[in-house]
Short mmCIF file of C-alpha atoms and ligand atoms in Angstrom, two decimals:
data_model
loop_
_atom_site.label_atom_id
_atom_site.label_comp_id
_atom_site.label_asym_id
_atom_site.label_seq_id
_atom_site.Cartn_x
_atom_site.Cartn_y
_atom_site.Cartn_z
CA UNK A 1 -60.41 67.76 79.02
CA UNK A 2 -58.64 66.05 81.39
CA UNK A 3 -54.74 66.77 82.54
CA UNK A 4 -51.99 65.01 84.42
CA UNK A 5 -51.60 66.95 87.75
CA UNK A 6 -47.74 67.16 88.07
CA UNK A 7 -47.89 68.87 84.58
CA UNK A 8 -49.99 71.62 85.99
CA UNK A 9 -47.50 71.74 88.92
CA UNK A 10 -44.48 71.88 86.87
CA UNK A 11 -45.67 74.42 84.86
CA UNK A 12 -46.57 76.78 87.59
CA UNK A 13 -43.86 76.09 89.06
CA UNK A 14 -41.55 77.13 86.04
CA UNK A 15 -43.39 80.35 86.14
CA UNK A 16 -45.38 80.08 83.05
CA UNK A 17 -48.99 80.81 83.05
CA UNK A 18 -52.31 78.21 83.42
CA UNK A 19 -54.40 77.85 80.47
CA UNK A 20 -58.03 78.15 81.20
CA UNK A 21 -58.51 74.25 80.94
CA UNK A 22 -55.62 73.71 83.53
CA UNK A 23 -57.44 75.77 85.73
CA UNK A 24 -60.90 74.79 85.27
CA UNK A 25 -59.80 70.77 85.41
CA UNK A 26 -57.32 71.06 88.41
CA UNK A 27 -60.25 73.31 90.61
CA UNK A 28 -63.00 70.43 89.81
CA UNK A 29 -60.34 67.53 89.71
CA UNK A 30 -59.37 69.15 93.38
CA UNK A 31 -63.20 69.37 94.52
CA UNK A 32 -63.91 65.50 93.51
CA UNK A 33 -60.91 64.33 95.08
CA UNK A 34 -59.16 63.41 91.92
CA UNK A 35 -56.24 66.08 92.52
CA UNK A 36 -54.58 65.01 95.67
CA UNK A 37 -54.02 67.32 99.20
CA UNK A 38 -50.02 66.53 98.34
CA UNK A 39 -50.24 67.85 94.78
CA UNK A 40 -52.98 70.77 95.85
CA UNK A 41 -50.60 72.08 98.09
CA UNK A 42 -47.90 71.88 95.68
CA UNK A 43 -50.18 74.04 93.18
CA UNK A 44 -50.95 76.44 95.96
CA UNK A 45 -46.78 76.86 96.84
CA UNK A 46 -46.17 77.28 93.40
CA UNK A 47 -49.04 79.75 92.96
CA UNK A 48 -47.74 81.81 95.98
CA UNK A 49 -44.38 81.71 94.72
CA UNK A 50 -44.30 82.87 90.98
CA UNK A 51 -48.08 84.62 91.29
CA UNK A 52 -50.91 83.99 88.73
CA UNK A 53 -51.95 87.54 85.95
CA UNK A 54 -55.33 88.54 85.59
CA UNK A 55 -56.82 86.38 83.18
CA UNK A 56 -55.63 83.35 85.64
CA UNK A 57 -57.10 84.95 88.65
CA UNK A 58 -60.26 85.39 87.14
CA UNK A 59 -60.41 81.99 85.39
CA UNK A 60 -59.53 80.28 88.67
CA UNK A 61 -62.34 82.35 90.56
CA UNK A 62 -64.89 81.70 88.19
CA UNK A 63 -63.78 78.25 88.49
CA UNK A 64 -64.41 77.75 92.50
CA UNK A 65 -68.05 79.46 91.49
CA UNK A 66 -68.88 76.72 89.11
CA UNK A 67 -68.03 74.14 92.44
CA UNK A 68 -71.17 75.16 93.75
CA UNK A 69 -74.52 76.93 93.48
CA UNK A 70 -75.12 80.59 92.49
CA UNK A 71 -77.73 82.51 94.61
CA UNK A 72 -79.98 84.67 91.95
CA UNK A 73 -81.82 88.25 93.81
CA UNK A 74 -82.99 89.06 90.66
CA UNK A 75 -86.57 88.40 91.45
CA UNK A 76 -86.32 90.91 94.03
CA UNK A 77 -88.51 94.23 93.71
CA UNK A 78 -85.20 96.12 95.10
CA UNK A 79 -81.35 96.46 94.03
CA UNK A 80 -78.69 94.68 96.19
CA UNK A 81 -75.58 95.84 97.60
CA UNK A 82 -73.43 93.63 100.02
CA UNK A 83 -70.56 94.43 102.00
CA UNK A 84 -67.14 92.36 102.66
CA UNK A 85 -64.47 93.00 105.52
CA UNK A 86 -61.19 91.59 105.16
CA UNK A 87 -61.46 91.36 109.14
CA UNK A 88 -60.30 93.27 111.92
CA UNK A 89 -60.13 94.00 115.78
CA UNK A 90 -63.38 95.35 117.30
CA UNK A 91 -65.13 95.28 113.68
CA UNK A 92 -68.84 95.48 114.31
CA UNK A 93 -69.57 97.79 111.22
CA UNK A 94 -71.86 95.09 109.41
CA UNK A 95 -74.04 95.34 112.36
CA UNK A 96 -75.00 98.91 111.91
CA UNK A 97 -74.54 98.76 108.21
CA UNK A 98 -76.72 96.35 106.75
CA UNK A 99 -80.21 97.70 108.35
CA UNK A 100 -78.79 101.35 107.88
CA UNK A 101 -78.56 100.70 103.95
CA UNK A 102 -82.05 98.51 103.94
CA UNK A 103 -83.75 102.27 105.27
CA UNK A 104 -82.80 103.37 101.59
CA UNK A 105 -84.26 100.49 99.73
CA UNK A 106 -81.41 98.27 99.14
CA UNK A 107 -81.34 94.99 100.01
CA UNK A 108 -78.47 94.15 101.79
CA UNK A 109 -77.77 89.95 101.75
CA UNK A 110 -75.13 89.84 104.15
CA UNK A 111 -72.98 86.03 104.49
CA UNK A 112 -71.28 85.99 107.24
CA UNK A 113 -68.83 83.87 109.17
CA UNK A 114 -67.87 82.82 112.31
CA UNK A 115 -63.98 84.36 114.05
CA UNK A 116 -61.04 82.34 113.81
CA UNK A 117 -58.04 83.56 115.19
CA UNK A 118 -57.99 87.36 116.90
CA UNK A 119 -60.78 88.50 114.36
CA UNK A 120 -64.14 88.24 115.55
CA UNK A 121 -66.90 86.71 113.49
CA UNK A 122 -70.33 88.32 112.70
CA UNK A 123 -72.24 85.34 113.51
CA UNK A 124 -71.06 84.86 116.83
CA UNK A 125 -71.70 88.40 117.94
CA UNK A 126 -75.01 88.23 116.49
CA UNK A 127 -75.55 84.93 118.33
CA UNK A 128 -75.26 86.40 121.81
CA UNK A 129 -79.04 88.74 121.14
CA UNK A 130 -81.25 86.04 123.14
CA UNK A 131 -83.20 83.84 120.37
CA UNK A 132 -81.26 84.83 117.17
CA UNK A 133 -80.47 82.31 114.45
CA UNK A 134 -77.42 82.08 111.81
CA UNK A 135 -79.08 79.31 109.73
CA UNK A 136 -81.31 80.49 107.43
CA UNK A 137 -82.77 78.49 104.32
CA UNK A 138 -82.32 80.27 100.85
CA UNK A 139 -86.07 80.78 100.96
CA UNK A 140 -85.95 82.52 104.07
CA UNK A 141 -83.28 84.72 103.55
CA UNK A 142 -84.80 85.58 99.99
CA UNK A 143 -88.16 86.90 101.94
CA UNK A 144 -86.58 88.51 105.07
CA UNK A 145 -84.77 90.69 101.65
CA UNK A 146 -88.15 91.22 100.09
CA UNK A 147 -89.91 92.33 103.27
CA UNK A 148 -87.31 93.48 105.81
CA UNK A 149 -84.50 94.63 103.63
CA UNK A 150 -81.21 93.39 105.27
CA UNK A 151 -80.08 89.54 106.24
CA UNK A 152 -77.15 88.76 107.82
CA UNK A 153 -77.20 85.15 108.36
CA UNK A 154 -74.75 82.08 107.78
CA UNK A 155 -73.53 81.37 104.41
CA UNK A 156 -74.71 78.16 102.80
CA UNK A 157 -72.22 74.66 102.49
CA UNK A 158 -73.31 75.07 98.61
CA UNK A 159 -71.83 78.73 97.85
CA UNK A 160 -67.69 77.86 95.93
CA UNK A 161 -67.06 74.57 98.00
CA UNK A 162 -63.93 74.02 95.94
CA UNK A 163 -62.99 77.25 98.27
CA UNK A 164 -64.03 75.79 101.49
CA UNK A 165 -61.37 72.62 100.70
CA UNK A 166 -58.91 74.69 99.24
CA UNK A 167 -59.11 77.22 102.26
CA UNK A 168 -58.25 74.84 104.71
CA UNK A 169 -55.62 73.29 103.22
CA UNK A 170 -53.73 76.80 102.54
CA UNK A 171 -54.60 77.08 106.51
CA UNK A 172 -52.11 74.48 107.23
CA UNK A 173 -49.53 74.69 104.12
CA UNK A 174 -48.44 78.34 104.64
CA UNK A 175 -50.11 79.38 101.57
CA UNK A 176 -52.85 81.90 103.01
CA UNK A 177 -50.72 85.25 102.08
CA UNK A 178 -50.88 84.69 98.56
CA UNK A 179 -53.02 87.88 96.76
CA UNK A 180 -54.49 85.96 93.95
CA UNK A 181 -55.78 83.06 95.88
CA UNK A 182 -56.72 85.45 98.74
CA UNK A 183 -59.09 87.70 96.16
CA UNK A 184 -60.38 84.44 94.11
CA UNK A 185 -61.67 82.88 97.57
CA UNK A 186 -63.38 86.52 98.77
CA UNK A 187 -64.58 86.85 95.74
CA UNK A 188 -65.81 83.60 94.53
CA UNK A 189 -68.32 83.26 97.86
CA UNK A 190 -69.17 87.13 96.96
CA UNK A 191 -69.95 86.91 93.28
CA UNK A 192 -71.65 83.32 93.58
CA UNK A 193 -74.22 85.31 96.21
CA UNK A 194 -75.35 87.14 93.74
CA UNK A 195 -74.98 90.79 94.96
CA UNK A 196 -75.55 93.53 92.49
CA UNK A 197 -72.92 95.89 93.89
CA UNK A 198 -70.20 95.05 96.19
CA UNK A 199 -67.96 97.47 98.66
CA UNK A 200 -64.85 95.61 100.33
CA UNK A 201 -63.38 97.34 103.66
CA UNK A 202 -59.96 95.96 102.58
CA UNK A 203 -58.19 96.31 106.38
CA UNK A 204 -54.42 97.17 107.05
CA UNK A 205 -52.03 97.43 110.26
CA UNK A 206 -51.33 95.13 112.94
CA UNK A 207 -55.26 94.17 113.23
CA UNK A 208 -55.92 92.99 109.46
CA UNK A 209 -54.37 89.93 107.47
CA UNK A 210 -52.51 92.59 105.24
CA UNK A 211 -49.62 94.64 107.36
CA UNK A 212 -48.34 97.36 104.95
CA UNK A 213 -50.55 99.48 102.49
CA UNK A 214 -48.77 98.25 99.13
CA UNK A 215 -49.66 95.16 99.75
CA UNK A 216 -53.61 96.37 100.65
CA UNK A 217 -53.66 98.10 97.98
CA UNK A 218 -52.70 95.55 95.67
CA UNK A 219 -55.12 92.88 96.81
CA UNK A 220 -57.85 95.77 96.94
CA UNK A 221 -57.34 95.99 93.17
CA UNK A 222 -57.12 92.68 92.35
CA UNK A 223 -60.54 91.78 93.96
CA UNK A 224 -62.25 95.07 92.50
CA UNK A 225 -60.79 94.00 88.69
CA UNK A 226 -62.36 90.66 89.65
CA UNK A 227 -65.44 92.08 90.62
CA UNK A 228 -65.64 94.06 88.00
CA UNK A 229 -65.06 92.01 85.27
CA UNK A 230 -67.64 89.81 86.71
CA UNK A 231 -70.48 92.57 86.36
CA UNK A 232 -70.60 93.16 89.46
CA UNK A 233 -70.18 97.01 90.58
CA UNK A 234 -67.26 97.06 92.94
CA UNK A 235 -65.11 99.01 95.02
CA UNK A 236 -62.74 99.53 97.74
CA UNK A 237 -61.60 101.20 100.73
CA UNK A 238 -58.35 100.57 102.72
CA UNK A 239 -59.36 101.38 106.09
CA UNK A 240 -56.92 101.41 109.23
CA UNK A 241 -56.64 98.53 111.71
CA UNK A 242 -53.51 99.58 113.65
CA UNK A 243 -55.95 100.42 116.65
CA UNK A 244 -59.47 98.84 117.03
CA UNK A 245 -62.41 100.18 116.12
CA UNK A 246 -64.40 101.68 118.48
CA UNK A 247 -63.96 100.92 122.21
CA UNK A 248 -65.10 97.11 122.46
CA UNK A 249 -63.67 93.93 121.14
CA UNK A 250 -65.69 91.33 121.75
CA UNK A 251 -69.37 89.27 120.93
CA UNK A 252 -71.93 90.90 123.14
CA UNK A 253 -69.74 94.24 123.99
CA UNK A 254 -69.60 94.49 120.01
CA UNK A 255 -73.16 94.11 120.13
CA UNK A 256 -73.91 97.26 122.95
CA UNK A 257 -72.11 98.99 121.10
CA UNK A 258 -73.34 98.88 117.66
CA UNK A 259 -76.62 99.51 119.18
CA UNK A 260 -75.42 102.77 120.40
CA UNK A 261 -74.86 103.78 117.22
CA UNK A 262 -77.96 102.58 115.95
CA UNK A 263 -79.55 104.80 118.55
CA UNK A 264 -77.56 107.89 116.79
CA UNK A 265 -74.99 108.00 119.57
CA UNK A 266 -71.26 105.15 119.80
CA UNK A 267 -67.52 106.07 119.02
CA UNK A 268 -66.74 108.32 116.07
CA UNK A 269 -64.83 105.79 114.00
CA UNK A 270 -67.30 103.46 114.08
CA UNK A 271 -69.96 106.10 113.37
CA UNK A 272 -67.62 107.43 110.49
CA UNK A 273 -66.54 104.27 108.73
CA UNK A 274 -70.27 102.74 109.49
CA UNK A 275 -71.50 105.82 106.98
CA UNK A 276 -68.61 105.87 104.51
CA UNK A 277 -69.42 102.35 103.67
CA UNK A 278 -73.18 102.90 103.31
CA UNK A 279 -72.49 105.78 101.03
CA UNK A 280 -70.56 103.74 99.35
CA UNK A 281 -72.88 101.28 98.87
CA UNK A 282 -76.09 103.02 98.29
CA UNK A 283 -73.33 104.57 95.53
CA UNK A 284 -73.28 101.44 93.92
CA UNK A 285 -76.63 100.04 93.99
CA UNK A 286 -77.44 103.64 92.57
CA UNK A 287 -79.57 105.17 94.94
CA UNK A 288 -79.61 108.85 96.67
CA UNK A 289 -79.74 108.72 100.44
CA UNK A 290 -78.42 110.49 103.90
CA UNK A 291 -76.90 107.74 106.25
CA UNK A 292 -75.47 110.07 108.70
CA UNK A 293 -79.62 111.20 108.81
CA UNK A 294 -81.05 107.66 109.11
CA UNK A 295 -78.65 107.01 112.20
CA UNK A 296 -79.34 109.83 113.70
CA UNK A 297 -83.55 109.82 113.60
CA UNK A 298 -83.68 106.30 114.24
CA UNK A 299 -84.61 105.14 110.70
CA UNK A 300 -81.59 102.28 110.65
CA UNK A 301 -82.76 101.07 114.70
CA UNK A 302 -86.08 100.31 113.49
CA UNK A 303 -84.59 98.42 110.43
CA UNK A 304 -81.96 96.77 112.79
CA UNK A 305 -85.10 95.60 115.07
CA UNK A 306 -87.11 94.20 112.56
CA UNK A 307 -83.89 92.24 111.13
CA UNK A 308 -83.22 90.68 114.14
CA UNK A 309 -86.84 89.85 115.09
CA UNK A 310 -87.12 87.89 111.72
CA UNK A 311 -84.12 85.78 112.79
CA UNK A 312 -86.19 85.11 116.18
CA UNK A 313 -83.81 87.58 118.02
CA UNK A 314 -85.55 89.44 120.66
CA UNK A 315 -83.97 93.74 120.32
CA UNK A 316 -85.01 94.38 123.62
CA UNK A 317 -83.31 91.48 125.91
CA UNK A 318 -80.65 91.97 127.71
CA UNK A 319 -77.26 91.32 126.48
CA UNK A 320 -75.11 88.75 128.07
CA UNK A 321 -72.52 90.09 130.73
CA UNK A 322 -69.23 88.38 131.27
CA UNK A 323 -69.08 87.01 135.58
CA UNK A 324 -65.92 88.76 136.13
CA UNK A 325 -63.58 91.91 135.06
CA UNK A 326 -60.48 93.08 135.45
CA UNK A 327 -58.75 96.42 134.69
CA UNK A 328 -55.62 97.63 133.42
CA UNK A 329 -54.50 100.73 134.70
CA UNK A 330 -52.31 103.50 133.18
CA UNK A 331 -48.87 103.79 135.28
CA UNK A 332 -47.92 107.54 134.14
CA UNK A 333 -49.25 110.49 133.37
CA UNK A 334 -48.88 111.50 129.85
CA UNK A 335 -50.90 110.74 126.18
CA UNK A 336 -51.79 107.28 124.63
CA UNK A 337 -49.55 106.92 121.65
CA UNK A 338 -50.37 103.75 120.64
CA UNK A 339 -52.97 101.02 121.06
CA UNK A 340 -52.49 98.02 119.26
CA UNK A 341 -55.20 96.22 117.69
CA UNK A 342 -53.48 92.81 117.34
CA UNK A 343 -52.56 92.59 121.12
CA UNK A 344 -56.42 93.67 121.95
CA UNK A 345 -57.75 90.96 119.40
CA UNK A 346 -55.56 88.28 121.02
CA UNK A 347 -56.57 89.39 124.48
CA UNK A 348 -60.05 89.25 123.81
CA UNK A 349 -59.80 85.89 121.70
CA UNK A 350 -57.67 84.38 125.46
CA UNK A 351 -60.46 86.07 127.36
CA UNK A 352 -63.03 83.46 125.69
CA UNK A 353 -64.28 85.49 123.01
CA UNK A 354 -62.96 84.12 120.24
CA UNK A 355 -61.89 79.99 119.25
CA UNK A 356 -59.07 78.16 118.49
CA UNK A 357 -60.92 75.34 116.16
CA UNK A 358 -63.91 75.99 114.44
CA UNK A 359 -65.68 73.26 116.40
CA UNK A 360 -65.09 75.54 119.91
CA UNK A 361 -67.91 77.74 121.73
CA UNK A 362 -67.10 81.25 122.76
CA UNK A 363 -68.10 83.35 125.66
CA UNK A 364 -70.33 85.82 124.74
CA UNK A 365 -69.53 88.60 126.92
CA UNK A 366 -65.54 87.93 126.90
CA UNK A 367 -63.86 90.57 125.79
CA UNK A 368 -61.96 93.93 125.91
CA UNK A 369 -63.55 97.07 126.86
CA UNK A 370 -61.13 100.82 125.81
CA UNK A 371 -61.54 103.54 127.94
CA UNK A 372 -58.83 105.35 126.22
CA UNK A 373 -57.60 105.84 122.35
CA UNK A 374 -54.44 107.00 120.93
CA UNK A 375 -54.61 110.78 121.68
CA UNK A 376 -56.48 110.84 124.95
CA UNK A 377 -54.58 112.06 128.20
CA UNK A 378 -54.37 110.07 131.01
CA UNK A 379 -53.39 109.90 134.76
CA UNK A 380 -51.45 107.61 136.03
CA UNK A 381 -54.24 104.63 137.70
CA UNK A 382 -56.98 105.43 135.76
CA UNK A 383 -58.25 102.66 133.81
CA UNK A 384 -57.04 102.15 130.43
CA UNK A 385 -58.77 98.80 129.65
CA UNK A 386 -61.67 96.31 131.29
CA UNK A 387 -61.34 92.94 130.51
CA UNK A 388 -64.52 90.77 130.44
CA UNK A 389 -64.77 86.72 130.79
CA UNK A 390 -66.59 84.08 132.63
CA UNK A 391 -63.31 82.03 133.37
CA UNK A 392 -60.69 83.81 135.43
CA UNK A 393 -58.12 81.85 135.20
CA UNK A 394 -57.73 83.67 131.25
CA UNK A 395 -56.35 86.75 132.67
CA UNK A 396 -53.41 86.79 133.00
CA UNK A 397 -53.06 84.97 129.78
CA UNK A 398 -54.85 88.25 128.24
CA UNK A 399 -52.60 90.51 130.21
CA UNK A 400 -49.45 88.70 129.06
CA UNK A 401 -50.95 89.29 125.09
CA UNK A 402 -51.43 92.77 126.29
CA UNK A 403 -47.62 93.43 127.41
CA UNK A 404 -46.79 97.27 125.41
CA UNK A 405 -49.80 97.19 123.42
CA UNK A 406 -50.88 100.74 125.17
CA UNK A 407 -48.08 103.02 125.21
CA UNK A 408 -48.44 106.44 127.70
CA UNK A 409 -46.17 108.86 125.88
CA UNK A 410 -45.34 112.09 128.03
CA UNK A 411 -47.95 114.47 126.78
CA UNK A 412 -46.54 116.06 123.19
CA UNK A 413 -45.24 112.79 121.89
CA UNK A 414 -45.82 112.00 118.11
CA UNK A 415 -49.71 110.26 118.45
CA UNK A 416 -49.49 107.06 115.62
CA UNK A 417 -53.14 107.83 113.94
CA UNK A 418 -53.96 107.74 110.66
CA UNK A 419 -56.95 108.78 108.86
CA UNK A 420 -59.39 105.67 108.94
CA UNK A 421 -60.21 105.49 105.60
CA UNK A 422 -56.54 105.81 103.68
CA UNK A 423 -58.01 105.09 100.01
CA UNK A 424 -60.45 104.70 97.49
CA UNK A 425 -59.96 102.10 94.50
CA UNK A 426 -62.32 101.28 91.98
CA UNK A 427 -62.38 100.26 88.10
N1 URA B 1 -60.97 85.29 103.74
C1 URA B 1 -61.36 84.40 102.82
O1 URA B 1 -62.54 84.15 102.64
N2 URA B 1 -60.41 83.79 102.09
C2 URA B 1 -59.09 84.03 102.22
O2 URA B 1 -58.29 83.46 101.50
C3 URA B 1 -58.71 84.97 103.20
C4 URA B 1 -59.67 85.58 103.95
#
């Protein structure tokens, strides 16, 4: 069926609802270039503006899915579970995560991305380990599954392209924040790989896409109904990104670190959230399992080695070191009340770590190091930061980003924590 495009405007824009043939023409008019930019961004405006229900969300997701291929595990000897992070400052947990759930007997297919912005990107962390590679062809990624357990690799051009073309143009139109289109592009690249089970780290505070917890919450539910209703076993957490997690922000820092945890030892919160989510996941695929033990005995390090051996990543070369650091020193005495996890992610992205177009390298051992988290007491001139990059001249761009983001309280001040994981949602 075909439809005139201003019709489908106009009647989003007068707040009614899309039938399921608007939706599935305007998403494959859109994709073949028969819906223009002009009138795409229109649709998106309007869609941000007077919201889509349910049954539209889950029509227009299922519509981005049939742009492209669908990846099928079902010829795999083990269950899958995958893991999605709405992105954060300092968020390394796929790292640990997807070899610490492969110890159990899940297979963990794990399509990742590259950082835009002050949120990192998987790939690129990944791509500072000497010899490791993001591109991996279906069939490879469908053995390293069978016969190492966990992949983490780049996801292919063919998974939802109508979401690729739609993402960028909501990237310049000012139509990113809306909650429906938000879920249906997570979850259209999510459901069309194929996972049997699915656990999204849904972030919030000054770190994550979403700011305020309603507003988490609400796009936490919407992608879990999605999920859901597509058979695939889903669920949430809303985890905190006012600070960032753990005590490095940055590609090859991210990388040291997440092997310390591997090795049973690394900061708390990223020990804590890095099990939460693998309970939750070996939850979902249905299987019974310790992953506080398998951290701790060195289970999920020998699964972490093997992963990034098949990916021609050598475990045991050294990690790329930024040519020059700087510090940032406390001025008073007293307790860190607040560390902000924006400022950190922008300092790190100035410091080289991160890109400002897709098409631009980063530095991989730029970045921010934390010596101190909200709580800790300090003295006045110790060091409350290192920052790491090859090109000097970024520093005091990153110190300029990092104006009040650590705030030294005299010593009884209200500390700004939260718990780290702040809810549960599920179906
Ligand atoms: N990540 C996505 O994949 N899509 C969005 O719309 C936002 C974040």
């Amino acid at each position: 069926m075909s439809f005139d495009a201003v019709d489908v405007i106009v009647a989003k824009r007068d707040g009614h609802r899309l039938t399921d043939a608007q939706i599935d023409w305007v998403v494959d008019a859109y994709t073949r270039g028969a819906v223009a930019e002009e009138q795409m961004s229109a649709l998106t405006m309007a869609i941000l503006l007077n919201g889509m229900d349910r049954v539209e969300i889950a029509r227009w997701t299922a519509a981005m899915i049939a742009s492209g291929e669908r990846l099928d595990f079902s010829r795999l000897s083990r269950p899958t579970a995958d893991k999605h992070s709405t992105g954060g400052v300092g968020d390394k947990i796929t790292l640990p995560l997807a070899p610490l759930v492969a110890v159990f007997g899940v297979a963990v297919p794990q399509l990742s991305g590259r950082g835009l912005g002050h949120t990192g990107g998987t790939l690129d962390k990944l791509e500072s380990i000497p010899g490791w590679r993001a591109a991996l062809s279906n069939d490879e990624m469908m053995t390293q599954l069978e016969g190492v357990g966990a992949v983490i690799c780049q996801a292919g051009s063919g998974l939802a392209p109508a979401d690729r073309k739609l993402y960028a143009l909501r990237d310049v139109t000012g139509t990113v924040e809306s909650i429906p289109m938000i879920a249906a592009s997570i979850m259209s690249k999510k459901i069309a790989e194929g996972t049997g089970a699915l656990v999204l780290d849904v972030k919030v505070g000054s770190g994550a896409f979403m700011k305020d917890v309603d507003r988490a919450r609400e796009l936490a539910r919407t992608m879990v109904e999605l999920g859901t209703d597509a058979g695939v076993k889903t669920v949430a957490l809303l985890t905190d990104m006012s600070t960032p997690l753990g005590l490095t922000a940055g590609n090859a820092l991210e990388v040291r670190e997440s092997v310390e945890v591997l090795a049973g030892g690394g900061p708390d919160d990223v020990v804590e959230l890095t099990v939460a989510l693998a309970s939750e996941m070996l939850a979902a695929a249905g299987v019974a399992g310790d992953p506080a033990a398998a951290l701790a005995d060195g289970r999920a390090m020998d699964a972490w080695r093997r992963m990034i051996a098949a990916q021609g990543g050598d475990p045991d070369a050294s990690l790329p070191v930024a040519r020059e650091t700087e510090q940032v020193l406390a001025e008073v005495d007293g307790t860190v009340t607040v560390l902000d996890a924006y400022a950190v992610g922008i300092a790190a992205w100035r410091l080289g770590a991160g890109r400002a177009r897709k098409e631009d390298p980063v530095q991989a051992g730029a970045g921010v190091e934390l010596h101190a988290r909200p709580g800790d007491i300090v003295r006045a001139g110790q060091p409350l930061l290192t920052l790491h990059t090859d090109t000097p001249e970024r520093f005091p761009r990153a110190r300029e980003a990092l104006a009040g983001a650590v705030v030294v309280a005299p010593t009884g001040a209200p500390v700004g924590v939260r718990p780290l994981v702040i809810d549960r949602i599920e179906a």
